[in-house]
Amino acid sequence: DGGITQSPKYLFRKEGQNVTLSCEQNLNHDAMYWYRQDPGQGLRLIYYSQIVNDFQKGDIAEGYSVSREKKESFPLTVTSAQKNPTAFYLCASSPMAGSDTGELFFGEGSRLTVL
Amino acid sequence: GNSVTQMEGPVTLSEEAFLTINCTYTATGYPSLFWYVQYPGEGLQLLLKATKADDKGSNKGFEATYRKETTSFHLEKGSVQVSDSAVYFCALRRRGRRALTFGSGTRLQVQP
């Protein structure tokens, strides 16, 4: 089945460690996104990428990094510079501009807890 | 800038009650508007959308009408079920931008 796969579903990290969250899609979508979800704050955009080897900062990019070496993959690294990394992270994708209905397709999320 | 404001939750209703979740937005131009739903432990799923003023989006008994004059996109359902218990997010997409701007979400709890 086509979809977006995020891993791991749960992740624990010690302070000062970097951690990478995986996001893979087999929908042949060209745009991919990372959002952070905190209780009572909704979703906030971290980074997005519209094509391979290109990405843009969202509203809360500080302390995060991404890469887009393949169309199917958009990993997110939470670095030790991120002051409050404990959150639920959601990856999403959307089709190319000509087929774009505006809908984002979401993965099931990764919950990161910093101990 | 662009922003979406939703009513705070949780909203607690009895089964078969009428549901309204308010959503208002601030945006330049004429954005597209969306409602997404998130069931416990899952990602978000598109519930409905509207792309221009006076459009009505509908799905699974839910409806929302794009009101440009009041910059609103309120979600309604005539008779809620226990299975509708979830968090509902209102979102907008500005013309020429791919990413969505989300509201803070409203948790709905439906009791039997």
mmCIF file of C-alpha atoms in Angstrom, chain A:
data_model
loop_
_atom_site.group_PDB
_atom_site.id
_atom_site.type_symbol
_atom_site.label_atom_id
_atom_site.label_comp_id
_atom_site.label_asym_id
_atom_site.label_seq_id
_atom_site.Cartn_x
_atom_site.Cartn_y
_atom_site.Cartn_z
ATOM 1 C CA ASP A 1 0.000 0.000 0.000
ATOM 2 C CA GLY A 2 1.151 3.534 -0.702
ATOM 3 C CA GLY A 3 1.829 5.764 2.218
ATOM 4 C CA ILE A 4 4.239 7.520 4.511
ATOM 5 C CA THR A 5 6.309 5.568 7.013
ATOM 6 C CA GLN A 6 7.882 7.231 10.006
ATOM 7 C CA SER A 7 10.314 5.495 12.337
ATOM 8 C CA PRO A 8 10.845 4.970 15.130
ATOM 9 C CA LYS A 9 7.403 5.456 16.613
ATOM 10 C CA TYR A 10 8.863 6.131 20.065
ATOM 11 C CA LEU A 11 12.341 7.398 20.818
ATOM 12 C CA PHE A 12 14.130 8.327 24.006
ATOM 13 C CA ARG A 13 17.223 10.493 24.017
ATOM 14 C CA LYS A 14 19.579 11.819 26.621
ATOM 15 C CA GLU A 15 20.275 15.525 26.731
ATOM 16 C CA GLY A 16 23.156 16.509 24.475
ATOM 17 C CA GLN A 17 22.573 13.745 21.920
ATOM 18 C CA ASN A 18 21.525 14.216 18.336
ATOM 19 C CA VAL A 19 18.769 11.964 17.018
ATOM 20 C CA THR A 20 17.489 11.338 13.493
ATOM 21 C CA LEU A 21 13.864 10.616 12.660
ATOM 22 C CA SER A 22 13.161 8.729 9.459
ATOM 23 C CA CYS A 23 10.430 9.550 6.948
ATOM 24 C CA GLU A 24 9.912 7.517 3.779
ATOM 25 C CA GLN A 25 7.101 7.822 1.217
ATOM 26 C CA ASN A 26 6.156 5.670 -1.763
ATOM 27 C CA LEU A 27 3.460 7.990 -3.098
ATOM 28 C CA ASN A 28 5.782 9.569 -5.679
ATOM 29 C CA HIS A 29 5.132 12.951 -4.073
ATOM 30 C CA ASP A 30 7.660 15.642 -4.734
ATOM 31 C CA ALA A 31 7.060 17.821 -1.650
ATOM 32 C CA MET A 32 7.722 16.695 1.915
ATOM 33 C CA TYR A 33 7.305 18.434 5.275
ATOM 34 C CA TRP A 34 8.167 18.106 8.949
ATOM 35 C CA TYR A 35 5.831 19.442 11.613
ATOM 36 C CA ARG A 36 6.148 19.478 15.365
ATOM 37 C CA GLN A 37 3.078 18.976 17.550
ATOM 38 C CA ASP A 38 2.909 20.148 21.148
ATOM 39 C CA PRO A 39 -0.173 20.009 23.399
ATOM 40 C CA GLY A 40 -2.341 23.091 22.938
ATOM 41 C CA GLN A 41 -0.142 24.521 20.173
ATOM 42 C CA GLY A 42 -1.215 22.586 17.141
ATOM 43 C CA LEU A 43 1.293 21.831 14.406
ATOM 44 C CA ARG A 44 4.232 24.068 13.628
ATOM 45 C CA LEU A 45 6.300 23.774 10.455
ATOM 46 C CA ILE A 46 9.971 22.888 10.945
ATOM 47 C CA TYR A 47 11.273 22.336 7.390
ATOM 48 C CA TYR A 48 9.885 21.532 3.981
ATOM 49 C CA SER A 49 11.292 20.393 0.667
ATOM 50 C CA GLN A 50 9.727 20.772 -2.770
ATOM 51 C CA ILE A 51 12.371 18.928 -4.796
ATOM 52 C CA VAL A 52 15.381 16.711 -4.259
ATOM 53 C CA ASN A 53 18.480 18.468 -2.901
ATOM 54 C CA ASP A 54 16.489 21.545 -1.903
ATOM 55 C CA PHE A 55 14.709 22.482 1.333
ATOM 56 C CA GLN A 56 13.509 25.583 3.176
ATOM 57 C CA LYS A 57 13.198 26.541 6.806
ATOM 58 C CA GLY A 58 9.765 26.688 8.324
ATOM 59 C CA ASP A 59 8.640 28.633 11.365
ATOM 60 C CA ILE A 60 10.708 26.791 14.004
ATOM 61 C CA ALA A 61 13.829 25.465 12.225
ATOM 62 C CA GLU A 62 16.356 26.342 14.942
ATOM 63 C CA GLY A 63 17.991 23.231 16.401
ATOM 64 C CA TYR A 64 16.878 20.998 13.519
ATOM 65 C CA SER A 65 18.442 19.882 10.251
ATOM 66 C CA VAL A 66 17.179 17.931 7.243
ATOM 67 C CA SER A 67 18.412 16.419 3.993
ATOM 68 C CA ARG A 68 16.654 15.437 0.770
ATOM 69 C CA GLU A 69 19.019 13.212 -1.185
ATOM 70 C CA LYS A 70 16.224 11.032 -2.555
ATOM 71 C CA LYS A 71 12.674 11.839 -3.536
ATOM 72 C CA GLU A 72 11.331 9.159 -1.210
ATOM 73 C CA SER A 73 13.202 10.174 1.924
ATOM 74 C CA PHE A 74 13.276 13.280 4.140
ATOM 75 C CA PRO A 75 15.039 12.544 7.463
ATOM 76 C CA LEU A 76 14.940 15.050 10.313
ATOM 77 C CA THR A 77 17.814 15.432 12.777
ATOM 78 C CA VAL A 78 17.033 16.912 16.162
ATOM 79 C CA THR A 79 20.303 18.357 17.362
ATOM 80 C CA SER A 80 21.522 19.093 20.868
ATOM 81 C CA ALA A 81 20.946 22.778 20.083
ATOM 82 C CA GLN A 82 17.182 22.258 20.183
ATOM 83 C CA LYS A 83 16.264 23.535 23.648
ATOM 84 C CA ASN A 84 12.995 21.688 24.124
ATOM 85 C CA PRO A 85 12.945 18.677 21.796
ATOM 86 C CA THR A 86 10.358 16.524 23.593
ATOM 87 C CA ALA A 87 7.390 16.497 21.195
ATOM 88 C CA PHE A 88 5.421 14.538 18.627
ATOM 89 C CA TYR A 89 6.922 14.873 15.142
ATOM 90 C CA LEU A 90 4.837 14.462 12.018
ATOM 91 C CA CYS A 91 6.086 14.006 8.472
ATOM 92 C CA ALA A 92 3.854 14.778 5.504
ATOM 93 C CA SER A 93 3.999 14.865 1.726
ATOM 94 C CA SER A 94 2.049 16.326 -1.174
ATOM 95 C CA PRO A 95 2.047 15.687 -4.932
ATOM 96 C CA MET A 96 3.663 17.776 -7.615
ATOM 97 C CA ALA A 97 2.227 21.155 -8.463
ATOM 98 C CA GLY A 98 0.166 19.982 -11.440
ATOM 99 C CA SER A 99 -1.668 17.375 -9.357
ATOM 100 C CA ASP A 100 -1.728 19.354 -6.191
ATOM 101 C CA THR A 101 -5.117 19.575 -4.468
ATOM 102 C CA GLY A 102 -3.644 21.206 -1.393
ATOM 103 C CA GLU A 103 -3.974 18.067 0.700
ATOM 104 C CA LEU A 104 -1.083 16.900 2.832
ATOM 105 C CA PHE A 105 -0.673 13.190 3.512
ATOM 106 C CA PHE A 106 0.654 12.433 6.984
ATOM 107 C CA GLY A 107 2.627 9.635 8.566
ATOM 108 C CA GLU A 108 1.681 8.259 11.969
ATOM 109 C CA GLY A 109 4.279 10.309 13.792
ATOM 110 C CA SER A 110 7.306 9.809 16.011
ATOM 111 C CA ARG A 111 7.226 10.668 19.699
ATOM 112 C CA LEU A 112 10.568 11.897 21.000
ATOM 113 C CA THR A 113 11.215 12.119 24.737
ATOM 114 C CA VAL A 114 14.382 13.659 26.128
ATOM 115 C CA LEU A 115 15.357 12.220 29.474
#
